[in-house]
Amino acid sequence: AAAEGGGEVGASELTAAEAREVVEAAQAVRKAGKSAKQAVHGWQIELTVRANARGRGDLCVRDPRDEQKLHSIVAVERKLGLSSPPTSDAEGEAEGDADAEGGAEGGAEAEGGAKGGAEAEAWWRREYREAARRG
């Protein structure tokens, strides 16, 4: 379905529906927790699972228009105009960590959680740091 798309459509502006398909495909790749590569509307989506990380890995989504690499679902949404950019430095710091937990759990963004964007990012940042402390 949406994740099966491909081609070089991404070289031009995407429709809102196509942009959503790119985000949904990135979320699906992350949620699967297995190393994978795919293209959706020209956008290259790749997850590299770390050794002994129980499905956690590094997401890289490449914009075909400028070859920019994005490493979180939130960054992809912002790049596609589906989410507002941060309004303060504290929110900007959260972007890198917002999806870091990822894995099979999904996340507030992936599940359309009730928390607002900035609140969800701050929550994920705290969760990520706590998980890092636990090992």
GROMACS .gro file of N, CA and C in nm:
model
  405
    1ALA      N    1   0.084  -0.118   0.000
    1ALA     CA    2   0.000   0.000   0.000
    1ALA      C    3   0.087   0.123   0.000
    2ALA      N    4   0.071   0.214   0.097
    2ALA     CA    5   0.146   0.339   0.098
    2ALA      C    6   0.295   0.314   0.104
    3ALA      N    7   0.339   0.216   0.180
    3ALA     CA    8   0.481   0.191   0.194
    3ALA      C    9   0.541   0.131   0.068
    4GLU      N   10   0.459   0.085  -0.023
    4GLU     CA   11   0.508   0.023  -0.145
    4GLU      C   12   0.543   0.125  -0.253
    5GLY      N   13   0.501   0.250  -0.236
    5GLY     CA   14   0.525   0.353  -0.337
    5GLY      C   15   0.672   0.372  -0.364
    6GLY      N   16   0.702   0.437  -0.473
    6GLY     CA   17   0.843   0.462  -0.505
    6GLY      C   18   0.850   0.564  -0.614
    7GLY      N   19   0.958   0.561  -0.690
    7GLY     CA   20   0.972   0.654  -0.800
    7GLY      C   21   1.035   0.783  -0.758
    8GLU      N   22   1.037   0.878  -0.850
    8GLU     CA   23   1.104   1.004  -0.827
    8GLU      C   24   1.006   1.119  -0.809
    9VAL      N   25   0.885   1.091  -0.767
    9VAL     CA   26   0.785   1.195  -0.745
    9VAL      C   27   0.835   1.295  -0.644
   10GLY      N   28   0.915   1.250  -0.545
   10GLY     CA   29   0.962   1.335  -0.438
   10GLY      C   30   1.051   1.448  -0.484
   11ALA      N   31   1.099   1.444  -0.610
   11ALA     CA   32   1.184   1.551  -0.660
   11ALA      C   33   1.106   1.682  -0.669
   12SER      N   34   0.974   1.674  -0.673
   12SER     CA   35   0.890   1.794  -0.670
   12SER      C   36   0.813   1.795  -0.539
   13GLU      N   37   0.729   1.894  -0.520
   13GLU     CA   38   0.652   1.903  -0.397
   13GLU      C   39   0.551   1.788  -0.389
   14LEU      N   40   0.534   1.736  -0.270
   14LEU     CA   41   0.438   1.629  -0.248
   14LEU      C   42   0.303   1.687  -0.208
   15THR      N   43   0.197   1.615  -0.238
   15THR     CA   44   0.065   1.653  -0.188
   15THR      C   45   0.063   1.620  -0.039
   16ALA      N   46  -0.037   1.669   0.032
   16ALA     CA   47  -0.048   1.639   0.175
   16ALA      C   48  -0.063   1.488   0.197
   17ALA      N   49  -0.138   1.422   0.112
   17ALA     CA   50  -0.157   1.277   0.125
   17ALA      C   51  -0.025   1.203   0.102
   18GLU      N   52   0.052   1.245   0.001
   18GLU     CA   53   0.180   1.181  -0.025
   18GLU      C   54   0.278   1.205   0.090
   19ALA      N   55   0.278   1.327   0.144
   19ALA     CA   56   0.365   1.358   0.257
   19ALA      C   57   0.330   1.268   0.375
   20ARG      N   58   0.201   1.249   0.400
   20ARG     CA   59   0.157   1.163   0.509
   20ARG      C   60   0.202   1.019   0.485
   21GLU      N   61   0.200   0.973   0.359
   21GLU     CA   62   0.246   0.838   0.325
   21GLU      C   63   0.394   0.821   0.357
   22VAL      N   64   0.474   0.924   0.331
   22VAL     CA   65   0.617   0.918   0.363
   22VAL      C   66   0.635   0.902   0.514
   23VAL      N   67   0.563   0.983   0.591
   23VAL     CA   68   0.573   0.976   0.738
   23VAL      C   69   0.525   0.840   0.788
   24GLU      N   70   0.413   0.792   0.737
   24GLU     CA   71   0.360   0.663   0.780
   24GLU      C   72   0.456   0.548   0.747
   25ALA      N   73   0.521   0.556   0.632
   25ALA     CA   74   0.618   0.452   0.595
   25ALA      C   75   0.737   0.455   0.690
   26ALA      N   76   0.785   0.574   0.724
   26ALA     CA   77   0.897   0.586   0.818
   26ALA      C   78   0.857   0.530   0.955
   27GLN      N   79   0.734   0.559   0.998
   27GLN     CA   80   0.686   0.507   1.126
   27GLN      C   81   0.677   0.355   1.122
   28ALA      N   82   0.631   0.300   1.012
   28ALA     CA   83   0.618   0.154   0.998
   28ALA      C   84   0.755   0.087   1.001
   29VAL      N   85   0.852   0.146   0.933
   29VAL     CA   86   0.988   0.090   0.932
   29VAL      C   87   1.045   0.091   1.074
   30ARG      N   88   1.027   0.203   1.143
   30ARG     CA   89   1.078   0.214   1.280
   30ARG      C   90   1.008   0.114   1.372
   31LYS      N   91   0.877   0.102   1.359
   31LYS     CA   92   0.800   0.014   1.447
   31LYS      C   93   0.835  -0.133   1.424
   32ALA      N   94   0.867  -0.171   1.299
   32ALA     CA   95   0.902  -0.309   1.268
   32ALA      C   96   1.027  -0.353   1.342
   33GLY      N   97   1.118  -0.259   1.368
   33GLY     CA   98   1.236  -0.290   1.447
   33GLY      C   99   1.337  -0.379   1.377
   34LYS      N  100   1.333  -0.384   1.244
   34LYS     CA  101   1.428  -0.464   1.166
   34LYS      C  102   1.497  -0.373   1.065
   35SER      N  103   1.625  -0.400   1.039
   35SER     CA  104   1.696  -0.321   0.939
   35SER      C  105   1.622  -0.330   0.807
   36ALA      N  106   1.601  -0.213   0.745
   36ALA     CA  107   1.525  -0.211   0.620
   36ALA      C  108   1.558  -0.085   0.542
   37LYS      N  109   1.536  -0.092   0.411
   37LYS     CA  110   1.550   0.023   0.321
   37LYS      C  111   1.430   0.021   0.229
   38GLN      N  112   1.375   0.140   0.202
   38GLN     CA  113   1.268   0.150   0.103
   38GLN      C  114   1.258   0.293   0.054
   39ALA      N  115   1.189   0.310  -0.057
   39ALA     CA  116   1.167   0.443  -0.114
   39ALA      C  117   1.016   0.466  -0.123
   40VAL      N  118   0.975   0.585  -0.082
   40VAL     CA  119   0.835   0.624  -0.091
   40VAL      C  120   0.831   0.763  -0.152
   41HIS      N  121   0.772   0.775  -0.268
   41HIS     CA  122   0.763   0.902  -0.341
   41HIS      C  123   0.900   0.968  -0.355
   42GLY      N  124   1.004   0.886  -0.375
   42GLY     CA  125   1.139   0.937  -0.395
   42GLY      C  126   1.218   0.955  -0.267
   43TRP      N  127   1.153   0.952  -0.153
   43TRP     CA  128   1.220   0.968  -0.023
   43TRP      C  129   1.279   0.833   0.016
   44GLN      N  130   1.406   0.829   0.050
   44GLN     CA  131   1.473   0.706   0.091
   44GLN      C  132   1.460   0.692   0.243
   45ILE      N  133   1.406   0.580   0.287
   45ILE     CA  134   1.384   0.553   0.429
   45ILE      C  135   1.468   0.432   0.466
   46GLU      N  136   1.551   0.446   0.569
   46GLU     CA  137   1.639   0.337   0.610
   46GLU      C  138   1.645   0.329   0.762
   47LEU      N  139   1.636   0.206   0.813
   47LEU     CA  140   1.656   0.181   0.955
   47LEU      C  141   1.769   0.082   0.968
   48THR      N  142   1.869   0.117   1.045
   48THR     CA  143   1.981   0.028   1.073
   48THR      C  144   1.972  -0.009   1.221
   49VAL      N  145   1.941  -0.136   1.247
   49VAL     CA  146   1.927  -0.182   1.385
   49VAL      C  147   2.065  -0.206   1.443
   50ARG      N  148   2.084  -0.157   1.564
   50ARG     CA  149   2.211  -0.174   1.633
   50ARG      C  150   2.220  -0.316   1.691
   51ALA      N  151   2.343  -0.367   1.697
   51ALA     CA  152   2.365  -0.500   1.754
   51ALA      C  153   2.322  -0.499   1.900
   52ASN      N  154   2.255  -0.605   1.941
   52ASN     CA  155   2.210  -0.623   2.080
   52ASN      C  156   2.122  -0.508   2.129
   53ALA      N  157   2.047  -0.446   2.039
   53ALA     CA  158   1.964  -0.332   2.079
   53ALA      C  159   1.816  -0.367   2.084
   54ARG      N  160   1.781  -0.494   2.071
   54ARG     CA  161   1.642  -0.540   2.079
   54ARG      C  162   1.548  -0.459   1.990
   55GLY      N  163   1.586  -0.442   1.864
   55GLY     CA  164   1.498  -0.374   1.769
   55GLY      C  165   1.518  -0.225   1.758
   56ARG      N  166   1.600  -0.167   1.843
   56ARG     CA  167   1.623  -0.023   1.834
   56ARG      C  168   1.731   0.004   1.732
   57GLY      N  169   1.714   0.112   1.660
   57GLY     CA  170   1.811   0.141   1.556
   57GLY      C  171   1.813   0.287   1.519
   58ASP      N  172   1.887   0.315   1.413
   58ASP     CA  173   1.906   0.451   1.366
   58ASP      C  174   1.825   0.473   1.238
   59LEU      N  175   1.734   0.568   1.246
   59LEU     CA  176   1.649   0.602   1.132
   59LEU      C  177   1.717   0.710   1.049
   60CYS      N  178   1.713   0.695   0.918
   60CYS     CA  179   1.764   0.797   0.827
   60CYS      C  180   1.665   0.809   0.711
   61VAL      N  181   1.609   0.928   0.696
   61VAL     CA  182   1.517   0.955   0.587
   61VAL      C  183   1.579   1.066   0.503
   62ARG      N  184   1.599   1.038   0.373
   62ARG     CA  185   1.667   1.134   0.286
   62ARG      C  186   1.566   1.203   0.192
   63ASP      N  187   1.566   1.336   0.198
   63ASP     CA  188   1.480   1.419   0.112
   63ASP      C  189   1.542   1.422  -0.027
   64PRO      N  190   1.469   1.377  -0.131
   64PRO     CA  191   1.526   1.373  -0.266
   64PRO      C  192   1.550   1.511  -0.326
   65ARG      N  193   1.484   1.613  -0.271
   65ARG     CA  194   1.497   1.748  -0.328
   65ARG      C  195   1.632   1.810  -0.297
   66ASP      N  196   1.683   1.790  -0.175
   66ASP     CA  197   1.810   1.852  -0.137
   66ASP      C  198   1.907   1.754  -0.072
   67GLU      N  199   1.871   1.626  -0.069
   67GLU     CA  200   1.953   1.518  -0.013
   67GLU      C  201   1.977   1.532   0.138
   68GLN      N  202   1.898   1.616   0.206
   68GLN     CA  203   1.912   1.631   0.351
   68GLN      C  204   1.873   1.502   0.420
   69LYS      N  205   1.953   1.461   0.519
   69LYS     CA  206   1.924   1.342   0.598
   69LYS      C  207   1.850   1.385   0.725
   70LEU      N  208   1.739   1.319   0.751
   70LEU     CA  209   1.659   1.346   0.870
   70LEU      C  210   1.661   1.220   0.956
   71HIS      N  211   1.673   1.238   1.088
   71HIS     CA  212   1.693   1.122   1.175
   71HIS      C  213   1.581   1.100   1.276
   72SER      N  214   1.468   1.167   1.258
   72SER     CA  215   1.354   1.143   1.348
   72SER      C  216   1.224   1.164   1.271
   73ILE      N  217   1.119   1.103   1.320
   73ILE     CA  218   0.987   1.120   1.259
   73ILE      C  219   0.945   1.267   1.268
   74VAL      N  220   0.972   1.329   1.381
   74VAL     CA  221   0.937   1.471   1.399
   74VAL      C  222   1.008   1.557   1.295
   75ALA      N  223   1.135   1.531   1.269
   75ALA     CA  224   1.210   1.608   1.170
   75ALA      C  225   1.150   1.590   1.030
   76VAL      N  226   1.108   1.468   0.998
   76VAL     CA  227   1.045   1.442   0.868
   76VAL      C  228   0.913   1.518   0.858
   77GLU      N  229   0.833   1.513   0.964
   77GLU     CA  230   0.706   1.586   0.963
   77GLU      C  231   0.729   1.735   0.944
   78ARG      N  232   0.828   1.789   1.011
   78ARG     CA  233   0.858   1.933   0.997
   78ARG      C  234   0.903   1.965   0.855
   79LYS      N  235   0.989   1.881   0.801
   79LYS     CA  236   1.041   1.905   0.665
   79LYS      C  237   0.928   1.902   0.563
   80LEU      N  238   0.830   1.817   0.586
   80LEU     CA  239   0.716   1.804   0.494
   80LEU      C  240   0.604   1.903   0.523
   81GLY      N  241   0.622   1.986   0.625
   81GLY     CA  242   0.521   2.085   0.659
   81GLY      C  243   0.401   2.029   0.732
   82LEU      N  244   0.416   1.911   0.792
   82LEU     CA  245   0.305   1.849   0.865
   82LEU      C  246   0.309   1.883   1.014
   83SER      N  247   0.416   1.948   1.058
   83SER     CA  248   0.433   1.983   1.199
   83SER      C  249   0.503   2.118   1.205
   84SER      N  250   0.476   2.195   1.308
   84SER     CA  251   0.537   2.326   1.324
   84SER      C  252   0.679   2.312   1.378
   85PRO      N  253   0.769   2.403   1.340
   85PRO     CA  254   0.903   2.400   1.397
   85PRO      C  255   0.897   2.439   1.544
   86PRO      N  256   1.001   2.408   1.621
   86PRO     CA  257   1.001   2.442   1.763
   86PRO      C  258   0.998   2.593   1.781
   87THR      N  259   0.941   2.636   1.894
   87THR     CA  260   0.931   2.779   1.921
   87THR      C  261   1.030   2.826   2.026
   88SER      N  262   1.104   2.732   2.088
   88SER     CA  263   1.204   2.770   2.186
   88SER      C  264   1.324   2.678   2.174
   89ASP      N  265   1.435   2.717   2.236
   89ASP     CA  266   1.555   2.634   2.233
   89ASP      C  267   1.532   2.500   2.300
   90ALA      N  268   1.455   2.497   2.407
   90ALA     CA  269   1.430   2.372   2.478
   90ALA      C  270   1.359   2.272   2.387
   91GLU      N  271   1.263   2.319   2.307
   91GLU     CA  272   1.194   2.229   2.216
   91GLU      C  273   1.287   2.182   2.105
   92GLY      N  274   1.376   2.269   2.058
   92GLY     CA  275   1.469   2.232   1.953
   92GLY      C  276   1.561   2.120   1.997
   93GLU      N  277   1.603   2.122   2.125
   93GLU     CA  278   1.688   2.017   2.177
   93GLU      C  279   1.615   1.884   2.179
   94ALA      N  280   1.484   1.887   2.193
   94ALA     CA  281   1.406   1.764   2.203
   94ALA      C  282   1.397   1.691   2.070
   95GLU      N  283   1.418   1.759   1.958
   95GLU     CA  284   1.397   1.696   1.828
   95GLU      C  285   1.482   1.571   1.811
   96GLY      N  286   1.610   1.579   1.843
   96GLY     CA  287   1.698   1.465   1.824
   96GLY      C  288   1.660   1.347   1.910
   97ASP      N  289   1.606   1.372   2.029
   97ASP     CA  290   1.572   1.265   2.120
   97ASP      C  291   1.427   1.221   2.110
   98ALA      N  292   1.344   1.297   2.040
   98ALA     CA  293   1.200   1.271   2.040
   98ALA      C  294   1.167   1.131   1.995
   99ASP      N  295   1.240   1.078   1.899
   99ASP     CA  296   1.214   0.944   1.847
   99ASP      C  297   1.316   0.843   1.892
  100ALA      N  298   1.413   0.885   1.970
  100ALA     CA  299   1.526   0.798   2.000
  100ALA      C  300   1.481   0.666   2.061
  101GLU      N  301   1.374   0.666   2.138
  101GLU     CA  302   1.326   0.544   2.200
  101GLU      C  303   1.274   0.448   2.093
  102GLY      N  304   1.191   0.500   2.001
  102GLY     CA  305   1.142   0.426   1.884
  102GLY      C  306   1.109   0.282   1.912
  103GLY      N  307   1.174   0.192   1.839
  103GLY     CA  308   1.154   0.050   1.860
  103GLY      C  309   1.010   0.008   1.838
  104ALA      N  310   0.975  -0.106   1.893
  104ALA     CA  311   0.841  -0.162   1.872
  104ALA      C  312   0.734  -0.084   1.947
  105GLU      N  313   0.774   0.000   2.042
  105GLU     CA  314   0.674   0.072   2.119
  105GLU      C  315   0.604   0.180   2.039
  106GLY      N  316   0.662   0.227   1.928
  106GLY     CA  317   0.603   0.337   1.853
  106GLY      C  318   0.632   0.466   1.924
  107GLY      N  319   0.532   0.543   1.959
  107GLY     CA  320   0.554   0.666   2.032
  107GLY      C  321   0.432   0.753   2.021
  108ALA      N  322   0.433   0.864   2.091
  108ALA     CA  323   0.319   0.954   2.089
  108ALA      C  324   0.292   1.002   1.947
  109GLU      N  325   0.399   1.032   1.872
  109GLU     CA  326   0.380   1.078   1.735
  109GLU      C  327   0.324   0.967   1.647
  110ALA      N  328   0.379   0.845   1.663
  110ALA     CA  329   0.338   0.734   1.577
  110ALA      C  330   0.194   0.694   1.603
  111GLU      N  331   0.149   0.704   1.726
  111GLU     CA  332   0.016   0.660   1.760
  111GLU      C  333  -0.086   0.774   1.764
  112GLY      N  334  -0.039   0.897   1.732
  112GLY     CA  335  -0.131   1.010   1.737
  112GLY      C  336  -0.178   1.034   1.879
  113GLY      N  337  -0.087   1.024   1.975
  113GLY     CA  338  -0.119   1.034   2.117
  113GLY      C  339  -0.187   1.165   2.152
  114ALA      N  340  -0.242   1.170   2.272
  114ALA     CA  341  -0.318   1.286   2.316
  114ALA      C  342  -0.228   1.403   2.352
  115LYS      N  343  -0.101   1.379   2.375
  115LYS     CA  344  -0.012   1.487   2.415
  115LYS      C  345   0.018   1.577   2.297
  116GLY      N  346   0.036   1.707   2.324
  116GLY     CA  347   0.073   1.803   2.220
  116GLY      C  348   0.216   1.777   2.175
  117GLY      N  349   0.255   1.832   2.062
  117GLY     CA  350   0.387   1.809   2.004
  117GLY      C  351   0.502   1.840   2.098
  118ALA      N  352   0.506   1.962   2.154
  118ALA     CA  353   0.616   2.001   2.242
  118ALA      C  354   0.614   1.919   2.371
  119GLU      N  355   0.494   1.895   2.423
  119GLU     CA  356   0.482   1.818   2.546
  119GLU      C  357   0.528   1.674   2.522
  120ALA      N  358   0.490   1.617   2.409
  120ALA     CA  359   0.530   1.481   2.376
  120ALA      C  360   0.681   1.472   2.357
  121GLU      N  361   0.739   1.571   2.292
  121GLU     CA  362   0.885   1.571   2.273
  121GLU      C  363   0.957   1.576   2.406
  122ALA      N  364   0.912   1.660   2.497
  122ALA     CA  365   0.975   1.671   2.629
  122ALA      C  366   0.960   1.539   2.705
  123TRP      N  367   0.842   1.477   2.693
  123TRP     CA  368   0.820   1.349   2.759
  123TRP      C  369   0.914   1.243   2.705
  124TRP      N  370   0.928   1.235   2.572
  124TRP     CA  371   1.018   1.136   2.510
  124TRP      C  372   1.162   1.161   2.550
  125ARG      N  373   1.201   1.289   2.558
  125ARG     CA  374   1.338   1.322   2.597
  125ARG      C  375   1.365   1.269   2.738
  126ARG      N  376   1.269   1.292   2.831
  126ARG     CA  377   1.287   1.241   2.967
  126ARG      C  378   1.291   1.089   2.968
  127GLU      N  379   1.203   1.023   2.894
  127GLU     CA  380   1.201   0.877   2.887
  127GLU      C  381   1.332   0.822   2.832
  128TYR      N  382   1.383   0.886   2.728
  128TYR     CA  383   1.507   0.841   2.665
  128TYR      C  384   1.623   0.850   2.764
  129ARG      N  385   1.631   0.963   2.834
  129ARG     CA  386   1.740   0.982   2.931
  129ARG      C  387   1.729   0.882   3.046
  130GLU      N  388   1.606   0.857   3.092
  130GLU     CA  389   1.586   0.760   3.200
  130GLU      C  390   1.626   0.620   3.154
  131ALA      N  391   1.588   0.584   3.031
  131ALA     CA  392   1.625   0.452   2.977
  131ALA      C  393   1.776   0.439   2.964
  132ALA      N  394   1.842   0.548   2.925
  132ALA     CA  395   1.988   0.545   2.912
  132ALA      C  396   2.054   0.524   3.049
  133ARG      N  397   1.995   0.583   3.153
  133ARG     CA  398   2.049   0.564   3.288
  133ARG      C  399   2.034   0.419   3.334
  134ARG      N  400   1.921   0.357   3.297
  134ARG     CA  401   1.896   0.219   3.337
  134ARG      C  402   1.985   0.121   3.261
  135GLY      N  403   2.034   0.166   3.145
  135GLY     CA  404   2.122   0.080   3.065
  135GLY      C  405   2.051   0.017   2.959
   0.00000   0.00000   0.00000
